[in-house]
Short mmCIF file of C-alpha atoms and ligand atoms in Angstrom, two decimals:
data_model
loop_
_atom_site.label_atom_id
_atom_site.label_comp_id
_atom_site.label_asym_id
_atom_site.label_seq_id
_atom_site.Cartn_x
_atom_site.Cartn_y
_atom_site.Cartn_z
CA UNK A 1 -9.92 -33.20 20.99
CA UNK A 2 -9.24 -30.14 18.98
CA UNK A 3 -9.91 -26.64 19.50
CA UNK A 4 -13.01 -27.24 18.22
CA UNK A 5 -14.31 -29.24 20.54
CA UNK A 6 -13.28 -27.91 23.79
CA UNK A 7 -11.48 -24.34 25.39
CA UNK A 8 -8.34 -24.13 24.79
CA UNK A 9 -5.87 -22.24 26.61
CA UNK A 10 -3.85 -19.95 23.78
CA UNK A 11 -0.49 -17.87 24.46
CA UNK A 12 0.45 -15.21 21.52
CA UNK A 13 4.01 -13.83 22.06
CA UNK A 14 3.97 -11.03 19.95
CA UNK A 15 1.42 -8.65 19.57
CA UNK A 16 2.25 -6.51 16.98
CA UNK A 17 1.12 -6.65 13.27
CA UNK A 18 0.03 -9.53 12.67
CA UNK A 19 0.23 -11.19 16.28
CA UNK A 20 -2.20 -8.52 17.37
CA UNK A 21 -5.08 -9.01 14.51
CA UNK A 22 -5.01 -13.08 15.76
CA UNK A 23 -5.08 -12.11 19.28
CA UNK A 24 -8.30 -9.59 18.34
CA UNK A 25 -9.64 -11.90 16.11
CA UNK A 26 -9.39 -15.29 18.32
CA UNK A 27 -10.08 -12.85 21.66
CA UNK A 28 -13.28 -11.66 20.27
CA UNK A 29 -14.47 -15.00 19.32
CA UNK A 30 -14.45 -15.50 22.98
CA UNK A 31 -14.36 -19.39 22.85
CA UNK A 32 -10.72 -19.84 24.55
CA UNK A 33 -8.76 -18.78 27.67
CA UNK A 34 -6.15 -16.10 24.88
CA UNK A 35 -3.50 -14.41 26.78
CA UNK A 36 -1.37 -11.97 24.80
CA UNK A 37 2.90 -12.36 26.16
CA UNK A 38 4.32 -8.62 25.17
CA UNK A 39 6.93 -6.39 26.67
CA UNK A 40 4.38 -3.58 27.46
CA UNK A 41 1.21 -3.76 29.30
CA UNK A 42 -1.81 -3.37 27.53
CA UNK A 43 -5.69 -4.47 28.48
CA UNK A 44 -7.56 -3.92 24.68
CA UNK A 45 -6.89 -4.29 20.98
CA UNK A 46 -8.92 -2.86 18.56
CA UNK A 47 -8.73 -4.38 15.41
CA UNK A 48 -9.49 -2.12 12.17
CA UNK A 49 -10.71 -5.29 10.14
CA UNK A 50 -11.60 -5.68 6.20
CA UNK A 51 -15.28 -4.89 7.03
CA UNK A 52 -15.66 -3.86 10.79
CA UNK A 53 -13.69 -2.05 13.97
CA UNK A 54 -13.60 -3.47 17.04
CA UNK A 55 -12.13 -3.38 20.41
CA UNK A 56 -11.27 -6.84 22.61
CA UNK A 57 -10.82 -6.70 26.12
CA UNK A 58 -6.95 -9.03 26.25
CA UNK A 59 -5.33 -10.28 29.14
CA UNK A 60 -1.77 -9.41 28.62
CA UNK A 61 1.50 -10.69 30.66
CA UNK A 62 4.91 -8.91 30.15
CA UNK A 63 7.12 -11.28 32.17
CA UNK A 64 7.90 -14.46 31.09
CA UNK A 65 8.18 -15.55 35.03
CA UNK A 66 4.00 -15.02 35.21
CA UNK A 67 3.33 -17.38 32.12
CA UNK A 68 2.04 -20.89 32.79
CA UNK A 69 1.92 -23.95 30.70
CA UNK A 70 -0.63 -23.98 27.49
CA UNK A 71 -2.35 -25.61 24.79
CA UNK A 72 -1.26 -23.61 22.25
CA UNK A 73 1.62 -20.84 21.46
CA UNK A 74 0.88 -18.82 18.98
CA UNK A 75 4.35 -17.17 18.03
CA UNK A 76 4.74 -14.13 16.25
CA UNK A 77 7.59 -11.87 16.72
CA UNK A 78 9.63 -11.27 13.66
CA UNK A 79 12.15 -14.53 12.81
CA UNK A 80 15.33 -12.26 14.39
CA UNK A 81 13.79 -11.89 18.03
CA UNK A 82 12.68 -15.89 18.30
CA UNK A 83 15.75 -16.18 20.78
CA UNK A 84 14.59 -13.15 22.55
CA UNK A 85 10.97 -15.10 22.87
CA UNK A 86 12.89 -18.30 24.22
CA UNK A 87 12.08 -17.54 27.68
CA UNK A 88 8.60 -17.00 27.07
CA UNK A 89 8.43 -20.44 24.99
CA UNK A 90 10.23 -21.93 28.34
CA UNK A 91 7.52 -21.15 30.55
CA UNK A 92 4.42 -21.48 28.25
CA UNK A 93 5.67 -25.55 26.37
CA UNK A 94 5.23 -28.92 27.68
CA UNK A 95 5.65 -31.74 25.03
CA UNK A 96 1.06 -31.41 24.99
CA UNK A 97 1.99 -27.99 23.72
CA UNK A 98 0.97 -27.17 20.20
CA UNK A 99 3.59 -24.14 19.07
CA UNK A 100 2.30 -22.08 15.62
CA UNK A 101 5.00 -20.35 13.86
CA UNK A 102 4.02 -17.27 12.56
CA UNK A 103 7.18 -15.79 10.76
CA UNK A 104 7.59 -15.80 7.30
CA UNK A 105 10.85 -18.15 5.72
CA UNK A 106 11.17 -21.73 5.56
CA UNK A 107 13.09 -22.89 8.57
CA UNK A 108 10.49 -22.28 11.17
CA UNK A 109 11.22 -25.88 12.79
CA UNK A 110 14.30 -25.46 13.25
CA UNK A 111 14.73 -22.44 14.08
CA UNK A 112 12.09 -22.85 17.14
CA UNK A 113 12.20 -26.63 17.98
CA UNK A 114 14.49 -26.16 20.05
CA UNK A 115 13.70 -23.84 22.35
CA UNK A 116 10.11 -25.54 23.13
CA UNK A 117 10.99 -28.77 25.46
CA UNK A 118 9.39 -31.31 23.01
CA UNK A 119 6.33 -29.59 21.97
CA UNK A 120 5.00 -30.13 18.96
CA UNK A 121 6.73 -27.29 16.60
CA UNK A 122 4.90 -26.36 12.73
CA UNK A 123 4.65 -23.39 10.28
CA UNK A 124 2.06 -21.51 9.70
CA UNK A 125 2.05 -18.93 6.38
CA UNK A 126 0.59 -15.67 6.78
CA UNK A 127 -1.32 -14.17 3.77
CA UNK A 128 -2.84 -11.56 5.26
CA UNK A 129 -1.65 -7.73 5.43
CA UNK A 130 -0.82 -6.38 9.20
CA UNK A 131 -0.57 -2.94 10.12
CA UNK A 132 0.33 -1.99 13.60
CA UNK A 133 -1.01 1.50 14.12
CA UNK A 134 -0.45 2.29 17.30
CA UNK A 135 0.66 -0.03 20.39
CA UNK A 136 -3.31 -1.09 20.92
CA UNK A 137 -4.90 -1.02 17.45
CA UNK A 138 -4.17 -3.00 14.29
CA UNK A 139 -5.09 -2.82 10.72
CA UNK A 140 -5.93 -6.11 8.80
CA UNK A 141 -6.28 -6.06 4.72
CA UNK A 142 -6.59 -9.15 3.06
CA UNK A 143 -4.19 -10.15 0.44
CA UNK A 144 -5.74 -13.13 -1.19
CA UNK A 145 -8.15 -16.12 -0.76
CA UNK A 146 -7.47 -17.32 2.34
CA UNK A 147 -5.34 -15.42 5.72
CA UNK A 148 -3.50 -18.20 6.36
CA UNK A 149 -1.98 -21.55 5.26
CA UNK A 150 -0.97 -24.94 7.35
CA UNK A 151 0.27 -28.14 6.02
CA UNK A 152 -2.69 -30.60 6.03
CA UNK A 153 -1.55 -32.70 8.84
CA UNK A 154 -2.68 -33.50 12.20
CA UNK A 155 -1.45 -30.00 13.66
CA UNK A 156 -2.22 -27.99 10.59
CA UNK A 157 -6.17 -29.66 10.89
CA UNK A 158 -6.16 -28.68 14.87
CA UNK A 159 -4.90 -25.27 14.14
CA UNK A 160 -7.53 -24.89 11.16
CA UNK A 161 -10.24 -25.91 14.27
CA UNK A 162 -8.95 -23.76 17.19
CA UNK A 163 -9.50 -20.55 14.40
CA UNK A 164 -13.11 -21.58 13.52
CA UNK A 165 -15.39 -18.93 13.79
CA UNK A 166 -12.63 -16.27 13.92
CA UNK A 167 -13.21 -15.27 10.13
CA UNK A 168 -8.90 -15.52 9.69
CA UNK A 169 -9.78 -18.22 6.61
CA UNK A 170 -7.25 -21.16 7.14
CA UNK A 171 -6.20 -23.08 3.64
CA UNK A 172 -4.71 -26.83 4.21
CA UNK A 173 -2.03 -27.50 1.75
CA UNK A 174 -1.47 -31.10 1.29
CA UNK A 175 2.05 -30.02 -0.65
CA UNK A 176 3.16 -27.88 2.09
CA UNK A 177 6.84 -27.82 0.65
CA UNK A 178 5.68 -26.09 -2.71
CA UNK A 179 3.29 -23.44 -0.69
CA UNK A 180 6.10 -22.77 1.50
CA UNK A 181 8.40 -21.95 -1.20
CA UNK A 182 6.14 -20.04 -3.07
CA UNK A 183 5.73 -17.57 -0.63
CA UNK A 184 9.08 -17.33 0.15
CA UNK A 185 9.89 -16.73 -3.54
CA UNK A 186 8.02 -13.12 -3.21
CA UNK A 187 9.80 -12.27 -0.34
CA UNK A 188 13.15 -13.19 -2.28
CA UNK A 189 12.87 -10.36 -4.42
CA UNK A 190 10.53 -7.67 -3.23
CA UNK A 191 11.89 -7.36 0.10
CA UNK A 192 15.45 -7.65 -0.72
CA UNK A 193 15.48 -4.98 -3.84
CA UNK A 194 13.59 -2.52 -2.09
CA UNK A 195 15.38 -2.42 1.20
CA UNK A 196 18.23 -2.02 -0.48
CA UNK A 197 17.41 1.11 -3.14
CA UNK A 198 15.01 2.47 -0.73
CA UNK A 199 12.35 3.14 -2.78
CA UNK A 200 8.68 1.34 -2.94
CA UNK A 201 8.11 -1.49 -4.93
CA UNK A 202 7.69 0.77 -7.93
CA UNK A 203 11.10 0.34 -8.04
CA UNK A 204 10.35 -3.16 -9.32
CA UNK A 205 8.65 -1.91 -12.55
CA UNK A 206 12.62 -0.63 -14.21
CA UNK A 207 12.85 -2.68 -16.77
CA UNK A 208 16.64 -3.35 -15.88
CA UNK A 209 15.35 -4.27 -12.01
CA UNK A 210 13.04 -6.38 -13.47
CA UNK A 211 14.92 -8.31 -15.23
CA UNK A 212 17.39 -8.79 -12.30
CA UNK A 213 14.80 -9.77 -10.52
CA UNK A 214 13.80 -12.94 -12.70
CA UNK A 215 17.45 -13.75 -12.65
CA UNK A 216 17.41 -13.58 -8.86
CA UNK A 217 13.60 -15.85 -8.60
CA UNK A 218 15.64 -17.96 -11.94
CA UNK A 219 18.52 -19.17 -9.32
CA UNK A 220 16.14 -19.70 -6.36
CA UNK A 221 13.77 -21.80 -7.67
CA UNK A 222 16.77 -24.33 -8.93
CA UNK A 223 16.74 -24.57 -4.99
CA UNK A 224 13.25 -24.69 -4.16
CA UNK A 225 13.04 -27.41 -6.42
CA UNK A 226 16.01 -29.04 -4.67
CA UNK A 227 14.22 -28.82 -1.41
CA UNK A 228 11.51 -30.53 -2.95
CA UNK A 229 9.21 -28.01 -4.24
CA UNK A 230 7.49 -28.16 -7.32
CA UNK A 231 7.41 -25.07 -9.12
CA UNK A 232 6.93 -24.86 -13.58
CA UNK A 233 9.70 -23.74 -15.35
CA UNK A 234 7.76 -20.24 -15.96
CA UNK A 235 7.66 -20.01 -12.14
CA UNK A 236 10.05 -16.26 -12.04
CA UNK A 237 7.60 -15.33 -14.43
CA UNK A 238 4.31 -16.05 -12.57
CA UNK A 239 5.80 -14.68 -9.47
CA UNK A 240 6.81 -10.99 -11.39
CA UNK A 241 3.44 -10.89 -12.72
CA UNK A 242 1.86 -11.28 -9.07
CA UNK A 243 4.06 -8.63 -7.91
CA UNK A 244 3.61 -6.51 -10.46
CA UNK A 245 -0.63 -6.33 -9.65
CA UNK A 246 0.59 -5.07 -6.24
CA UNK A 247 0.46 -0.88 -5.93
CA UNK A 248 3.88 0.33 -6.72
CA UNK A 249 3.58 2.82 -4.07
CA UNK A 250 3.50 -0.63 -1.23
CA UNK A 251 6.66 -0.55 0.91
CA UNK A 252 7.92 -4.61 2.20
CA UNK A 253 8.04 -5.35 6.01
CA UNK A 254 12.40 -4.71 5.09
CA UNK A 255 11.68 -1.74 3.32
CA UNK A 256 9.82 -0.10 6.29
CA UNK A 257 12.23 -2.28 8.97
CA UNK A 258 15.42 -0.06 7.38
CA UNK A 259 13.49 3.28 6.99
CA UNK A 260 12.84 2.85 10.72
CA UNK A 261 16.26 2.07 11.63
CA UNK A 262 14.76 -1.35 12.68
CA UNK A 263 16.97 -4.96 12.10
CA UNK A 264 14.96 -6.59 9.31
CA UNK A 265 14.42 -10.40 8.33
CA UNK A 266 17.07 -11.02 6.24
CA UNK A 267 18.30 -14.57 7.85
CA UNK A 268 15.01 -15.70 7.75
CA UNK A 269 14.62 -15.12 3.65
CA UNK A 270 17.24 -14.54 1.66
CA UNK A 271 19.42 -16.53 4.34
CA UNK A 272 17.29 -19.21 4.13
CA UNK A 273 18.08 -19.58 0.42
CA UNK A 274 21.33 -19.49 0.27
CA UNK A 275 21.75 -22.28 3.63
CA UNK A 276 19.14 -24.38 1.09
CA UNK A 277 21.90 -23.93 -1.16
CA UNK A 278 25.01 -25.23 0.40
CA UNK A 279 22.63 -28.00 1.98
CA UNK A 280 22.06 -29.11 -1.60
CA UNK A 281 26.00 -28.44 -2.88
CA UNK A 282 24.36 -25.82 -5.12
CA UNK A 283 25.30 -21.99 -5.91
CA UNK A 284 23.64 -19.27 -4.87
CA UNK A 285 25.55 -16.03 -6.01
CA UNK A 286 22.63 -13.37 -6.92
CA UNK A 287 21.44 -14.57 -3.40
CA UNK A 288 24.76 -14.53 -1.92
CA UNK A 289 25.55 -11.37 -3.01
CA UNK A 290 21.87 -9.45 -1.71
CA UNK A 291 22.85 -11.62 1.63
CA UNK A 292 25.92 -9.94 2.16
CA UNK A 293 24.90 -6.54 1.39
CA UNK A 294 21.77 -6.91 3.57
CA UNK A 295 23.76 -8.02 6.48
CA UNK A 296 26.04 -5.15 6.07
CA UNK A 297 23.02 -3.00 6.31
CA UNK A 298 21.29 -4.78 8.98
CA UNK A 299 24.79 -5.13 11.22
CA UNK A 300 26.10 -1.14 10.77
CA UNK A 301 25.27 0.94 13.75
CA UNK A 302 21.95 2.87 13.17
CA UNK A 303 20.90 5.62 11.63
CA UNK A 304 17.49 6.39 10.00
CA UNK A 305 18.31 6.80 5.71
CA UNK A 306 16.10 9.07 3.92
CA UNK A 307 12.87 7.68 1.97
CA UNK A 308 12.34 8.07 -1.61
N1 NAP B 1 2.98 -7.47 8.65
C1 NAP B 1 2.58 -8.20 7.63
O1 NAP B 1 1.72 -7.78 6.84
C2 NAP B 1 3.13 -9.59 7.42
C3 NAP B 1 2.59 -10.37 6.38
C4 NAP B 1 3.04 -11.67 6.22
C5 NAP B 1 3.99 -12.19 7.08
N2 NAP B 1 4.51 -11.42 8.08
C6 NAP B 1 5.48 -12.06 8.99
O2 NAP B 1 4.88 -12.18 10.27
C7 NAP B 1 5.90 -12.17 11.28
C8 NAP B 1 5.54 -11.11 12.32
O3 NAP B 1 5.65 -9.85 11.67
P1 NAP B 1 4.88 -8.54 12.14
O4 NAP B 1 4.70 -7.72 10.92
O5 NAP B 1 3.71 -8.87 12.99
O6 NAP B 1 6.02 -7.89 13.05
P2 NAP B 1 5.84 -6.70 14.09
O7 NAP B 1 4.70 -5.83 13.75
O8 NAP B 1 7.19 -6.11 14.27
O9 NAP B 1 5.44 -7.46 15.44
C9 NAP B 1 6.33 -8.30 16.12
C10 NAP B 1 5.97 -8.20 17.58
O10 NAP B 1 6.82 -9.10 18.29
C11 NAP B 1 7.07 -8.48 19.54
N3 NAP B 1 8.21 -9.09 20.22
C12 NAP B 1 9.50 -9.17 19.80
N4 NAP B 1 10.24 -9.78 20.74
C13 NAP B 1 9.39 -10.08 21.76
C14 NAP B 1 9.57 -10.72 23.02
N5 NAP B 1 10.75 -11.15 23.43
N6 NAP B 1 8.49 -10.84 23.83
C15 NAP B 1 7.28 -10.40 23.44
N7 NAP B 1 7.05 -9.80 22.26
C16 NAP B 1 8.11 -9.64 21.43
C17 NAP B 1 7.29 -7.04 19.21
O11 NAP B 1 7.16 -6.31 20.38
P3 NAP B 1 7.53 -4.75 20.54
O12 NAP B 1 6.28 -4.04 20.15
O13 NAP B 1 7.84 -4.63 22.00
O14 NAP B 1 8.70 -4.47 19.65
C18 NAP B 1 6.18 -6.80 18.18
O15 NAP B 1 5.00 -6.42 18.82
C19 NAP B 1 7.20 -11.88 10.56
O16 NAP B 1 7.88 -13.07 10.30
C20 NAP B 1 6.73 -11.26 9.24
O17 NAP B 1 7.65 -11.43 8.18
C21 NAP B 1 4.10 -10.14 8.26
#
């Protein structure tokens, strides 16, 4: 059976940005049993969507304790607060459970497998733009041809199912590896760079942090391709060209995460690259070097810096 075929009982633990716009989305669909997991009660979501508003009655738990066993966890806090979702993933897995990782990076299996009692654990890439505007209500903006991406296996073709009729457009990849990568390779730079100078990713239009930049993208696709992506050789290229079509006045998720005073993603990216690294006995010191710095950032105590 897949979620096409019959209700399906679906947990999201997270419902912020992007959490919240599948809950909406999926909710309003009304063709499954959705229950939102968050740590404050709510009973709607409206969803500010690409062409329409609209508001979703949600059941919503906020203790792990009143969560029952499902068919599907959708999870979608931000990669740093998976081990603060492990109780939820406790209650809500048994090894029928289907768990969809929502976080951006390439590790999601590992980092969540083990916290899920033998369900079956797989990465999902997000594509589309989240805004959380206020604790209820959600902005969605698309960002390309399809919302999301799944490899196209047995769980990525039941995921694609259980989000029919939802409009969230689900592309299956057949080179996962590659798609995962790719992704990962705008995060590498963008999020990094501007976290760090605290400015937009105008920023990313100096010619001198440019060039950086392709350096940085240079070094980490010698590991993507290690991991077993394939990528051209004018891959930094391609992937400054894409970011330069975005609006240099866009923040990143880290950019915004450090203006708020808020830990940011940094194991789950530019961590990620450099463990791909040392898995493949190969050097990472542009990414070793952002790593450090970012952690220094992301471990100091907090205070809010000043936007530019
Ligand atoms: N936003 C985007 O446009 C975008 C695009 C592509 C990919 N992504 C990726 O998508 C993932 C999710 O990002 P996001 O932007 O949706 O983050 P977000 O807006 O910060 O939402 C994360 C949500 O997780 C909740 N949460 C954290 N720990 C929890 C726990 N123990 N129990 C229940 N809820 C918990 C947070 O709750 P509180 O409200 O209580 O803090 C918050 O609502 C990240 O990996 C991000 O990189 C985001």
């Amino acid at each position: 059976m897949t979620g096409h075929d019959k209700q399906q009982s679906v947990a999201i633990i997270g419902l912020g940005s992007i959490g919240g716009i599948a809950a909406a989305c999926l909710a309003d669909v009304g063709r499954h049993d959705v229950t939102g997991c968050a740590r404050r009660p709510l009973d709607h979501l409206t969803l500010e969507g690409p062409d329409r508003t609209i508001t979703v009655p949600l059941r919503v738990i906020t203790e792990p304790a009143m969560a029952e066993p499902v068919d599907w966890v959708l999870l979608v806090t931000k990669a740093q607060d998976t081990q603060a979702a492990a109780p939820w993933l406790a209650r809500l897995c048994t090894q029928a459970t289907r768990v969809a990782v929502m976080q951006n990076g390439i590790d999601h299996v590992e980092r969540v497998a083990p916290l899920t009692r033998g369900a079956t654990v797989f990465p999902v890439v997000v594509y589309y733009n989240g805004e959380r505007l206020a604790p209820d209500r959600v902005r969605m903006r698309i960002a390309g041809d399809h919302d999301l991406a799944v490899a196209d296996d047995e769980p990525g073709r039941a995921f694609s199912a259980l989000l029919d009729g939802t409009g969230l457009r689900v592309r299956r990849e057949a080179d996962f590896v590659t798609l995962k990568w790719r992704k990962l390779l705008l995060n590498a730079v963008a999020n990094p760079i501007t976290a760090l100078t605290l400015q937009r990713q105008a920023v990313l239009r100096r010619a001198d942090v440019h060039a950086l930049c392709l350096d940085v993208l240079e070094e980490t696709v010698r590991i993507a391709r290690a991991d077993g992506a394939t990528l051209p050789d004018d891959e930094p290229k391609l992937v400054m060209e894409r970011l330069m079509k975005f609006a240099p006045e866009l923040g990143t998720s880290m950019y915004f995460d450090r203006l708020a005073g808020r830990a940011f993603e940094v194991e789950a990216l530019t961590g990620a690259i450099v463990a791909a690294g040392e898995r493949h006995g190969l050097a990472t010191p542009l990414n070793r070097m952002l790593l450090t710095l970012l952690r220094a950032i992301n471990e100091a105590p907090r205070e809010t810096p000043t936007p530019r």
